[in-house]
Amino acid sequence: MTVPVQVGVSPAVAPVVAGARSRRALRSVVAAQFFSSLGDNALLIVAIGLLMQRHAPGWMTPALRLFFYLSYVLLAAFAGAVADAAPKGRVLMASNLVKLGGCALLVWHVQPLVAYALVGLGAAAYSPAKYGILPELLPQDELVKANGWVEASTVVSILFGVALGGALVNKGHALPAIGAVYLLAALCTLGIPHSPARNRKALAHPGELLRDFRHSLGLLWADADARISLAVTSLFWAASATLQFLVLRWGAEQLGLTLAQGALLQIAVAVGMVMGAMGAARWFPLERAKRALPLGVALGAVVMGMTLVTQTAVAVAMLVGIGALAGLLLVPMNALLQSRGLLRMHPGQSIAVQNANESTASLAMLGVYGALLWLDAPLLPTLAGFGGFLVLAMGAIFLWSRRLGAARDTRAARKVQAP
């Protein structure tokens, strides 16, 4: 099936793959995403174990993710150009091989923070290609469903990745096994059709990329719907990055779990996210995406409730609920942002802008959490403050969205009444 080119969209970014071929290509993207994310999550747990073996200070644990996201921020202006200048399937393959290189550095006993930064480098190039290829494969009315599959594969990979990392932690064969996973992810990309590059000249003038990136950043923030979705996804991924470490600490201090057992708690979040991601396509299609915003307030309230839990069974149920709320919120916001970005710029560039915003927010929140660890802040007040911040921030975004909607309705009414 082909779709008409929309106003403001270059023919080069219109969906170009149709029918059964597009479905096969989507399956290859989903499979590659699953194994790539599986390796990322397993490697994180193994890297945390390496830091613990070396008796590293507590702040170095969130610093793993901080170095990971730093690659996103530093390369944001160039990652989108890479995704647009080359066939996205080949970009996905090369990115997984870069991640494999980061895993090899750990085998060679390089500092885990440095090795994980290289994994972040591969991920920074991977993400714009992963999401940017979806509008090339599918029409806009199928983007939410496609995002649901990608996000579902991601959270399932989190489920198995943390389990794999917990099983491999402190094992001599852990890193070779994770390297094999990255290699499998690279092989899956061979099933993606060799579509032409969307913008072969994207890397022709590197000095202009920063100016183009700033311009693209301004375009998305100037768009009311994109602005809302950027705010939500940035807050969500910053919260997710921090909550990952809070859950490990919560499991150890409140529930008496080991690192491997605490890592398995994240499986509950992943299960919930699968449920939420698959339900989002039904309950929050693109035209009703912003109706999911109140779920962010509920998510923050549930996080605050974690401070009252001391039993593992209750903890698991609560984490499933957190994951479900997160999936229901994230999938429609991602689809809305992709839709608005596709109208204004090349898809790889819009995803790179999204990643830069999300990674900057993650760096800020991880930095705050690392500082709290350095100051020996107690767990429960930290967790309560974290949940309270989510409630206030998501509540503010929801009210902001309502005001923007009311202003838009007022302008539309004035146009109707104008002679």
GROMACS .gro file of C-alpha atoms in nm:
model
  419
    1MET     CA    1   0.000   0.000   0.000
    2THR     CA    2   0.127   0.347  -0.086
    3VAL     CA    3   0.018   0.669   0.075
    4PRO     CA    4   0.009   1.021  -0.065
    5VAL     CA    5   0.293   1.253   0.021
    6GLN     CA    6   0.180   1.499   0.285
    7VAL     CA    7   0.214   1.874   0.257
    8GLY     CA    8   0.552   1.982   0.383
    9VAL     CA    9   0.705   1.634   0.350
   10SER     CA   10   0.976   1.559   0.099
   11PRO     CA   11   0.892   1.263  -0.129
   12ALA     CA   12   1.210   1.105   0.005
   13VAL     CA   13   1.052   1.056   0.346
   14ALA     CA   14   0.720   0.911   0.232
   15PRO     CA   15   0.664   0.541   0.310
   16VAL     CA   16   0.829   0.343   0.031
   17VAL     CA   17   0.778  -0.021   0.131
   18ALA     CA   18   0.439  -0.182   0.086
   19GLY     CA   19   0.226  -0.482   0.169
   20ALA     CA   20   0.376  -0.812   0.281
   21ARG     CA   21   0.727  -0.678   0.224
   22SER     CA   22   0.669  -0.400   0.478
   23ARG     CA   23   0.542  -0.652   0.734
   24ARG     CA   24   0.851  -0.870   0.686
   25ALA     CA   25   1.073  -0.565   0.719
   26LEU     CA   26   0.892  -0.462   1.037
   27ARG     CA   27   0.946  -0.809   1.183
   28SER     CA   28   1.319  -0.775   1.112
   29VAL     CA   29   1.327  -0.434   1.283
   30VAL     CA   30   1.142  -0.574   1.586
   31ALA     CA   31   1.375  -0.876   1.606
   32ALA     CA   32   1.688  -0.662   1.578
   33GLN     CA   33   1.553  -0.428   1.845
   34PHE     CA   34   1.477  -0.719   2.075
   35PHE     CA   35   1.827  -0.867   2.064
   36SER     CA   36   2.003  -0.529   2.074
   37SER     CA   37   1.806  -0.420   2.381
   38LEU     CA   38   1.851  -0.767   2.533
   39GLY     CA   39   2.226  -0.717   2.515
   40ASP     CA   40   2.205  -0.363   2.656
   41ASN     CA   41   2.008  -0.469   2.962
   42ALA     CA   42   2.214  -0.780   3.032
   43LEU     CA   43   2.535  -0.582   2.995
   44LEU     CA   44   2.414  -0.318   3.243
   45ILE     CA   45   2.361  -0.579   3.516
   46VAL     CA   46   2.697  -0.742   3.443
   47ALA     CA   47   2.871  -0.401   3.446
   48ILE     CA   48   2.711  -0.319   3.784
   49GLY     CA   49   2.842  -0.652   3.910
   50LEU     CA   50   3.192  -0.562   3.788
   51LEU     CA   51   3.176  -0.231   3.978
   52MET     CA   52   3.066  -0.412   4.293
   53GLN     CA   53   3.352  -0.661   4.256
   54ARG     CA   54   3.593  -0.367   4.242
   55HIS     CA   55   3.427  -0.203   4.546
   56ALA     CA   56   3.353   0.111   4.345
   57PRO     CA   57   3.170   0.397   4.524
   58GLY     CA   58   2.790   0.397   4.503
   59TRP     CA   59   2.764   0.697   4.271
   60MET     CA   60   2.945   0.504   3.995
   61THR     CA   61   2.643   0.276   3.946
   62PRO     CA   62   2.413   0.548   3.804
   63ALA     CA   63   2.723   0.691   3.633
   64LEU     CA   64   2.709   0.390   3.398
   65ARG     CA   65   2.387   0.523   3.254
   66LEU     CA   66   2.515   0.879   3.274
   67PHE     CA   67   2.807   0.793   3.043
   68PHE     CA   68   2.563   0.603   2.820
   69TYR     CA   69   2.335   0.905   2.777
   70LEU     CA   70   2.628   1.143   2.740
   71SER     CA   71   2.699   0.977   2.404
   72TYR     CA   72   2.343   1.057   2.295
   73VAL     CA   73   2.378   1.424   2.386
   74LEU     CA   74   2.724   1.476   2.235
   75LEU     CA   75   2.633   1.301   1.909
   76ALA     CA   76   2.274   1.418   1.877
   77ALA     CA   77   2.344   1.658   1.591
   78PHE     CA   78   2.521   1.386   1.391
   79ALA     CA   79   2.328   1.068   1.473
   80GLY     CA   80   2.021   1.179   1.282
   81ALA     CA   81   2.234   1.271   0.982
   82VAL     CA   82   2.393   0.925   0.985
   83ALA     CA   83   2.047   0.768   0.988
   84ASP     CA   84   1.940   0.980   0.691
   85ALA     CA   85   2.265   0.959   0.490
   86ALA     CA   86   2.279   0.577   0.474
   87PRO     CA   87   2.021   0.298   0.438
   88LYS     CA   88   1.875   0.263   0.785
   89GLY     CA   89   1.905  -0.116   0.787
   90ARG     CA   90   2.280  -0.085   0.743
   91VAL     CA   91   2.297   0.179   1.015
   92LEU     CA   92   2.122  -0.063   1.251
   93MET     CA   93   2.378  -0.333   1.169
   94ALA     CA   94   2.679  -0.105   1.220
   95SER     CA   95   2.539   0.024   1.549
   96ASN     CA   96   2.512  -0.326   1.690
   97LEU     CA   97   2.870  -0.396   1.591
   98VAL     CA   98   2.978  -0.082   1.781
   99LYS     CA   99   2.794  -0.214   2.088
  100LEU     CA  100   2.979  -0.541   2.039
  101GLY     CA  101   3.300  -0.339   2.054
  102GLY     CA  102   3.197  -0.191   2.389
  103CYS     CA  103   3.140  -0.540   2.522
  104ALA     CA  104   3.488  -0.638   2.396
  105LEU     CA  105   3.642  -0.351   2.594
  106LEU     CA  106   3.503  -0.503   2.912
  107VAL     CA  107   3.660  -0.836   2.815
  108TRP     CA  108   3.991  -0.649   2.793
  109HIS     CA  109   3.936  -0.507   3.146
  110VAL     CA  110   3.880  -0.150   3.034
  111GLN     CA  111   3.706   0.076   3.291
  112PRO     CA  112   3.331  -0.015   3.276
  113LEU     CA  113   3.228   0.351   3.246
  114VAL     CA  114   3.438   0.393   2.932
  115ALA     CA  115   3.316   0.064   2.781
  116TYR     CA  116   2.953   0.151   2.850
  117ALA     CA  117   3.007   0.491   2.688
  118LEU     CA  118   3.098   0.308   2.365
  119VAL     CA  119   2.777   0.106   2.395
  120GLY     CA  120   2.599   0.441   2.428
  121LEU     CA  121   2.771   0.556   2.109
  122GLY     CA  122   2.622   0.262   1.922
  123ALA     CA  123   2.282   0.322   2.078
  124ALA     CA  124   2.292   0.691   1.983
  125ALA     CA  125   2.327   0.598   1.616
  126TYR     CA  126   2.081   0.308   1.648
  127SER     CA  127   1.779   0.491   1.782
  128PRO     CA  128   1.718   0.745   1.500
  129ALA     CA  129   1.745   0.466   1.244
  130LYS     CA  130   1.519   0.233   1.444
  131TYR     CA  131   1.235   0.481   1.482
  132GLY     CA  132   1.303   0.673   1.162
  133ILE     CA  133   1.258   0.364   0.947
  134LEU     CA  134   0.900   0.310   1.068
  135PRO     CA  135   0.747   0.598   0.865
  136GLU     CA  136   0.931   0.462   0.561
  137LEU     CA  137   0.772   0.119   0.605
  138LEU     CA  138   0.420   0.213   0.712
  139PRO     CA  139   0.151   0.479   0.662
  140GLN     CA  140   0.083   0.717   0.949
  141ASP     CA  141  -0.236   0.545   1.061
  142GLU     CA  142  -0.029   0.235   1.145
  143LEU     CA  143   0.247   0.415   1.336
  144VAL     CA  144   0.092   0.362   1.680
  145LYS     CA  145   0.058  -0.011   1.616
  146ALA     CA  146   0.414  -0.034   1.483
  147ASN     CA  147   0.542   0.161   1.783
  148GLY     CA  148   0.351  -0.079   2.004
  149TRP     CA  149   0.539  -0.373   1.854
  150VAL     CA  150   0.875  -0.199   1.885
  151GLU     CA  151   0.809  -0.094   2.244
  152ALA     CA  152   0.671  -0.438   2.329
  153SER     CA  153   0.984  -0.602   2.190
  154THR     CA  154   1.191  -0.357   2.393
  155VAL     CA  155   1.020  -0.429   2.722
  156VAL     CA  156   1.020  -0.804   2.658
  157SER     CA  157   1.392  -0.774   2.593
  158ILE     CA  158   1.422  -0.591   2.925
  159LEU     CA  159   1.242  -0.881   3.086
  160PHE     CA  160   1.482  -1.138   2.945
  161GLY     CA  161   1.783  -0.904   2.950
  162VAL     CA  162   1.777  -0.841   3.324
  163ALA     CA  163   1.716  -1.212   3.380
  164LEU     CA  164   2.010  -1.297   3.155
  165GLY     CA  165   2.228  -1.037   3.323
  166GLY     CA  166   2.131  -1.166   3.667
  167ALA     CA  167   2.215  -1.521   3.562
  168LEU     CA  168   2.548  -1.418   3.410
  169VAL     CA  169   2.663  -1.171   3.675
  170ASN     CA  170   3.002  -1.270   3.818
  171LYS     CA  171   3.032  -1.551   3.560
  172GLY     CA  172   3.346  -1.583   3.349
  173HIS     CA  173   3.153  -1.638   3.023
  174ALA     CA  174   2.913  -1.345   3.074
  175LEU     CA  175   3.072  -1.100   2.831
  176PRO     CA  176   3.123  -1.345   2.540
  177ALA     CA  177   2.758  -1.449   2.575
  178ILE     CA  178   2.639  -1.088   2.559
  179GLY     CA  179   2.868  -1.025   2.262
  180ALA     CA  180   2.697  -1.312   2.079
  181VAL     CA  181   2.360  -1.145   2.143
  182TYR     CA  182   2.480  -0.823   1.979
  183LEU     CA  183   2.609  -1.024   1.684
  184LEU     CA  184   2.267  -1.188   1.647
  185ALA     CA  185   2.103  -0.844   1.650
  186ALA     CA  186   2.332  -0.737   1.366
  187LEU     CA  187   2.238  -1.047   1.165
  188CYS     CA  188   1.866  -0.974   1.207
  189THR     CA  189   1.909  -0.645   1.022
  190LEU     CA  190   1.990  -0.840   0.705
  191GLY     CA  191   1.615  -0.899   0.670
  192ILE     CA  192   1.545  -0.526   0.631
  193PRO     CA  193   1.511  -0.426   0.262
  194HIS     CA  194   1.799  -0.222   0.123
  195SER     CA  195   1.600   0.099   0.076
  196PRO     CA  196   1.781   0.408  -0.055
  197ALA     CA  197   1.917   0.666   0.185
  198ARG     CA  198   1.669   0.940   0.263
  199ASN     CA  199   1.923   1.223   0.237
  200ARG     CA  200   2.265   1.120   0.105
  201LYS     CA  201   2.403   1.470   0.152
  202ALA     CA  202   2.322   1.479   0.523
  203LEU     CA  203   2.690   1.436   0.615
  204ALA     CA  204   2.837   1.639   0.330
  205HIS     CA  205   2.889   1.950   0.543
  206PRO     CA  206   2.958   1.850   0.906
  207GLY     CA  207   3.001   2.212   1.011
  208GLU     CA  208   2.640   2.284   0.921
  209LEU     CA  209   2.495   1.993   1.115
  210LEU     CA  210   2.496   2.177   1.447
  211ARG     CA  211   2.308   2.471   1.293
  212ASP     CA  212   2.063   2.233   1.128
  213PHE     CA  213   2.014   2.050   1.456
  214ARG     CA  214   1.940   2.372   1.643
  215HIS     CA  215   1.693   2.465   1.371
  216SER     CA  216   1.522   2.124   1.393
  217LEU     CA  217   1.511   2.154   1.771
  218GLY     CA  218   1.337   2.487   1.737
  219LEU     CA  219   1.089   2.349   1.482
  220LEU     CA  220   0.976   2.068   1.711
  221TRP     CA  221   0.950   2.286   2.021
  222ALA     CA  222   0.753   2.543   1.819
  223ASP     CA  223   0.493   2.278   1.731
  224ALA     CA  224   0.235   2.257   2.011
  225ASP     CA  225   0.172   1.881   1.988
  226ALA     CA  226   0.540   1.798   1.943
  227ARG     CA  227   0.623   2.018   2.243
  228ILE     CA  228   0.386   1.824   2.466
  229SER     CA  229   0.511   1.484   2.350
  230LEU     CA  230   0.876   1.592   2.383
  231ALA     CA  231   0.815   1.705   2.740
  232VAL     CA  232   0.645   1.376   2.828
  233THR     CA  233   0.895   1.141   2.663
  234SER     CA  234   1.191   1.336   2.806
  235LEU     CA  235   1.046   1.316   3.156
  236PHE     CA  236   0.954   0.950   3.111
  237TRP     CA  237   1.298   0.831   3.001
  238ALA     CA  238   1.474   1.038   3.265
  239ALA     CA  239   1.246   0.885   3.528
  240SER     CA  240   1.292   0.536   3.381
  241ALA     CA  241   1.672   0.562   3.389
  242THR     CA  242   1.667   0.670   3.753
  243LEU     CA  243   1.395   0.430   3.864
  244GLN     CA  244   1.600   0.138   3.730
  245PHE     CA  245   1.866   0.205   3.993
  246LEU     CA  246   1.616   0.299   4.261
  247VAL     CA  247   1.442  -0.037   4.218
  248LEU     CA  248   1.774  -0.222   4.262
  249ARG     CA  249   1.844  -0.025   4.580
  250TRP     CA  250   1.482  -0.065   4.698
  251GLY     CA  251   1.506  -0.441   4.649
  252ALA     CA  252   1.826  -0.458   4.853
  253GLU     CA  253   1.728  -0.227   5.140
  254GLN     CA  254   1.353  -0.284   5.170
  255LEU     CA  255   1.311  -0.641   5.048
  256GLY     CA  256   1.651  -0.793   5.135
  257LEU     CA  257   1.727  -0.907   4.779
  258THR     CA  258   2.065  -0.968   4.614
  259LEU     CA  259   2.170  -0.787   4.295
  260ALA     CA  260   2.057  -1.080   4.078
  261GLN     CA  261   1.723  -1.104   4.260
  262GLY     CA  262   1.670  -0.728   4.253
  263ALA     CA  263   1.737  -0.723   3.881
  264LEU     CA  264   1.450  -0.968   3.837
  265LEU     CA  265   1.212  -0.709   3.988
  266GLN     CA  266   1.251  -0.514   3.666
  267ILE     CA  267   1.084  -0.805   3.488
  268ALA     CA  268   0.761  -0.702   3.660
  269VAL     CA  269   0.793  -0.354   3.510
  270ALA     CA  270   0.862  -0.507   3.168
  271VAL     CA  271   0.553  -0.730   3.189
  272GLY     CA  272   0.341  -0.429   3.273
  273MET     CA  273   0.490  -0.228   2.986
  274VAL     CA  274   0.406  -0.504   2.739
  275MET     CA  275   0.046  -0.492   2.856
  276GLY     CA  276   0.037  -0.113   2.837
  277ALA     CA  277   0.212  -0.090   2.500
  278MET     CA  278  -0.026  -0.337   2.338
  279GLY     CA  279  -0.331  -0.168   2.491
  280ALA     CA  280  -0.221   0.179   2.382
  281ALA     CA  281  -0.295   0.114   2.013
  282ARG     CA  282  -0.655   0.030   2.104
  283TRP     CA  283  -0.729   0.295   2.365
  284PHE     CA  284  -0.507   0.584   2.255
  285PRO     CA  285  -0.479   0.601   1.873
  286LEU     CA  286  -0.292   0.894   1.725
  287GLU     CA  287  -0.586   1.135   1.721
  288ARG     CA  288  -0.650   1.072   2.093
  289ALA     CA  289  -0.287   1.043   2.207
  290LYS     CA  290  -0.301   1.333   2.453
  291ARG     CA  291  -0.582   1.169   2.648
  292ALA     CA  292  -0.314   0.943   2.799
  293LEU     CA  293  -0.149   1.234   2.985
  294PRO     CA  294  -0.331   1.188   3.320
  295LEU     CA  295  -0.177   0.840   3.344
  296GLY     CA  296   0.157   1.008   3.412
  297VAL     CA  297   0.018   1.160   3.731
  298ALA     CA  298  -0.109   0.818   3.838
  299LEU     CA  299   0.232   0.668   3.766
  300GLY     CA  300   0.403   0.915   3.999
  301ALA     CA  301   0.150   0.842   4.273
  302VAL     CA  302   0.218   0.467   4.249
  303VAL     CA  303   0.593   0.533   4.272
  304MET     CA  304   0.531   0.726   4.595
  305GLY     CA  305   0.338   0.424   4.722
  306MET     CA  306   0.650   0.209   4.687
  307THR     CA  307   0.776   0.360   5.013
  308LEU     CA  308   0.508   0.165   5.202
  309VAL     CA  309   0.593  -0.178   5.057
  310THR     CA  310   0.801  -0.436   5.242
  311GLN     CA  311   0.672  -0.762   5.088
  312THR     CA  312   0.804  -0.896   4.759
  313ALA     CA  313   0.464  -1.010   4.626
  314VAL     CA  314   0.316  -0.663   4.676
  315ALA     CA  315   0.626  -0.507   4.522
  316VAL     CA  316   0.589  -0.719   4.209
  317ALA     CA  317   0.222  -0.624   4.167
  318MET     CA  318   0.303  -0.256   4.212
  319LEU     CA  319   0.585  -0.269   3.956
  320VAL     CA  320   0.355  -0.436   3.702
  321GLY     CA  321   0.114  -0.147   3.752
  322ILE     CA  322   0.393   0.107   3.703
  323GLY     CA  323   0.497  -0.065   3.381
  324ALA     CA  324   0.141  -0.076   3.246
  325LEU     CA  325   0.089   0.295   3.309
  326ALA     CA  326   0.424   0.371   3.148
  327GLY     CA  327   0.345   0.169   2.834
  328LEU     CA  328   0.003   0.328   2.795
  329LEU     CA  329   0.159   0.674   2.819
  330LEU     CA  330   0.479   0.629   2.617
  331VAL     CA  331   0.350   0.461   2.300
  332PRO     CA  332   0.097   0.728   2.196
  333MET     CA  333   0.341   1.007   2.287
  334ASN     CA  334   0.612   0.849   2.067
  335ALA     CA  335   0.369   0.810   1.777
  336LEU     CA  336   0.249   1.170   1.813
  337LEU     CA  337   0.606   1.299   1.811
  338GLN     CA  338   0.700   1.091   1.507
  339SER     CA  339   0.392   1.213   1.322
  340ARG     CA  340   0.467   1.580   1.391
  341GLY     CA  341   0.836   1.536   1.315
  342LEU     CA  342   0.762   1.371   0.982
  343LEU     CA  343   0.571   1.681   0.874
  344ARG     CA  344   0.863   1.914   0.941
  345MET     CA  345   1.194   1.734   0.874
  346HIS     CA  346   1.367   1.411   0.778
  347PRO     CA  347   1.265   1.131   1.017
  348GLY     CA  348   1.617   1.055   1.135
  349GLN     CA  349   1.669   1.417   1.236
  350SER     CA  350   1.342   1.434   1.431
  351ILE     CA  351   1.432   1.120   1.627
  352ALA     CA  352   1.780   1.259   1.698
  353VAL     CA  353   1.619   1.574   1.841
  354GLN     CA  354   1.394   1.356   2.055
  355ASN     CA  355   1.691   1.154   2.178
  356ALA     CA  356   1.886   1.469   2.264
  357ASN     CA  357   1.601   1.601   2.477
  358GLU     CA  358   1.541   1.268   2.648
  359SER     CA  359   1.909   1.207   2.712
  360THR     CA  360   1.967   1.557   2.849
  361ALA     CA  361   1.678   1.508   3.090
  362SER     CA  362   1.819   1.165   3.186
  363LEU     CA  363   2.164   1.314   3.249
  364ALA     CA  364   2.011   1.578   3.475
  365MET     CA  365   1.801   1.333   3.677
  366LEU     CA  366   2.080   1.075   3.705
  367GLY     CA  367   2.316   1.352   3.811
  368VAL     CA  368   2.077   1.454   4.089
  369TYR     CA  369   2.041   1.091   4.200
  370GLY     CA  370   2.418   1.040   4.192
  371ALA     CA  371   2.461   1.350   4.408
  372LEU     CA  372   2.205   1.216   4.656
  373LEU     CA  373   2.400   0.889   4.676
  374TRP     CA  374   2.723   1.081   4.733
  375LEU     CA  375   2.546   1.267   5.017
  376ASP     CA  376   2.418   0.934   5.161
  377ALA     CA  377   2.053   1.041   5.126
  378PRO     CA  378   1.814   0.776   5.273
  379LEU     CA  379   1.623   0.559   5.028
  380LEU     CA  380   1.262   0.623   5.131
  381PRO     CA  381   1.272   1.005   5.126
  382THR     CA  382   1.453   0.986   4.791
  383LEU     CA  383   1.186   0.753   4.651
  384ALA     CA  384   0.902   0.966   4.786
  385GLY     CA  385   1.057   1.283   4.643
  386PHE     CA  386   1.106   1.112   4.309
  387GLY     CA  387   0.741   1.007   4.289
  388GLY     CA  388   0.621   1.347   4.405
  389PHE     CA  389   0.825   1.516   4.136
  390LEU     CA  390   0.661   1.295   3.871
  391VAL     CA  391   0.314   1.382   4.000
  392LEU     CA  392   0.383   1.756   3.989
  393ALA     CA  393   0.565   1.749   3.653
  394MET     CA  394   0.305   1.536   3.474
  395GLY     CA  395   0.025   1.740   3.629
  396ALA     CA  396   0.185   2.058   3.498
  397ILE     CA  397   0.225   1.907   3.148
  398PHE     CA  398  -0.141   1.797   3.150
  399LEU     CA  399  -0.262   2.146   3.245
  400TRP     CA  400  -0.028   2.295   2.985
  401SER     CA  401  -0.181   2.068   2.721
  402ARG     CA  402  -0.532   2.171   2.824
  403ARG     CA  403  -0.445   2.540   2.791
  404LEU     CA  404  -0.289   2.484   2.448
  405GLY     CA  405  -0.600   2.295   2.337
  406ALA     CA  406  -0.829   2.571   2.463
  407ALA     CA  407  -0.623   2.836   2.284
  408ARG     CA  408  -0.636   2.632   1.962
  409ASP     CA  409  -1.015   2.596   1.988
  410THR     CA  410  -1.049   2.971   2.043
  411ARG     CA  411  -0.845   3.049   1.733
  412ALA     CA  412  -1.050   2.800   1.528
  413ALA     CA  413  -1.375   2.958   1.648
  414ARG     CA  414  -1.251   3.305   1.552
  415LYS     CA  415  -1.167   3.184   1.202
  416VAL     CA  416  -1.517   3.041   1.162
  417GLN     CA  417  -1.676   3.366   1.280
  418ALA     CA  418  -1.454   3.586   1.064
  419PRO     CA  419  -1.635   3.733   0.758
   0.00000   0.00000   0.00000
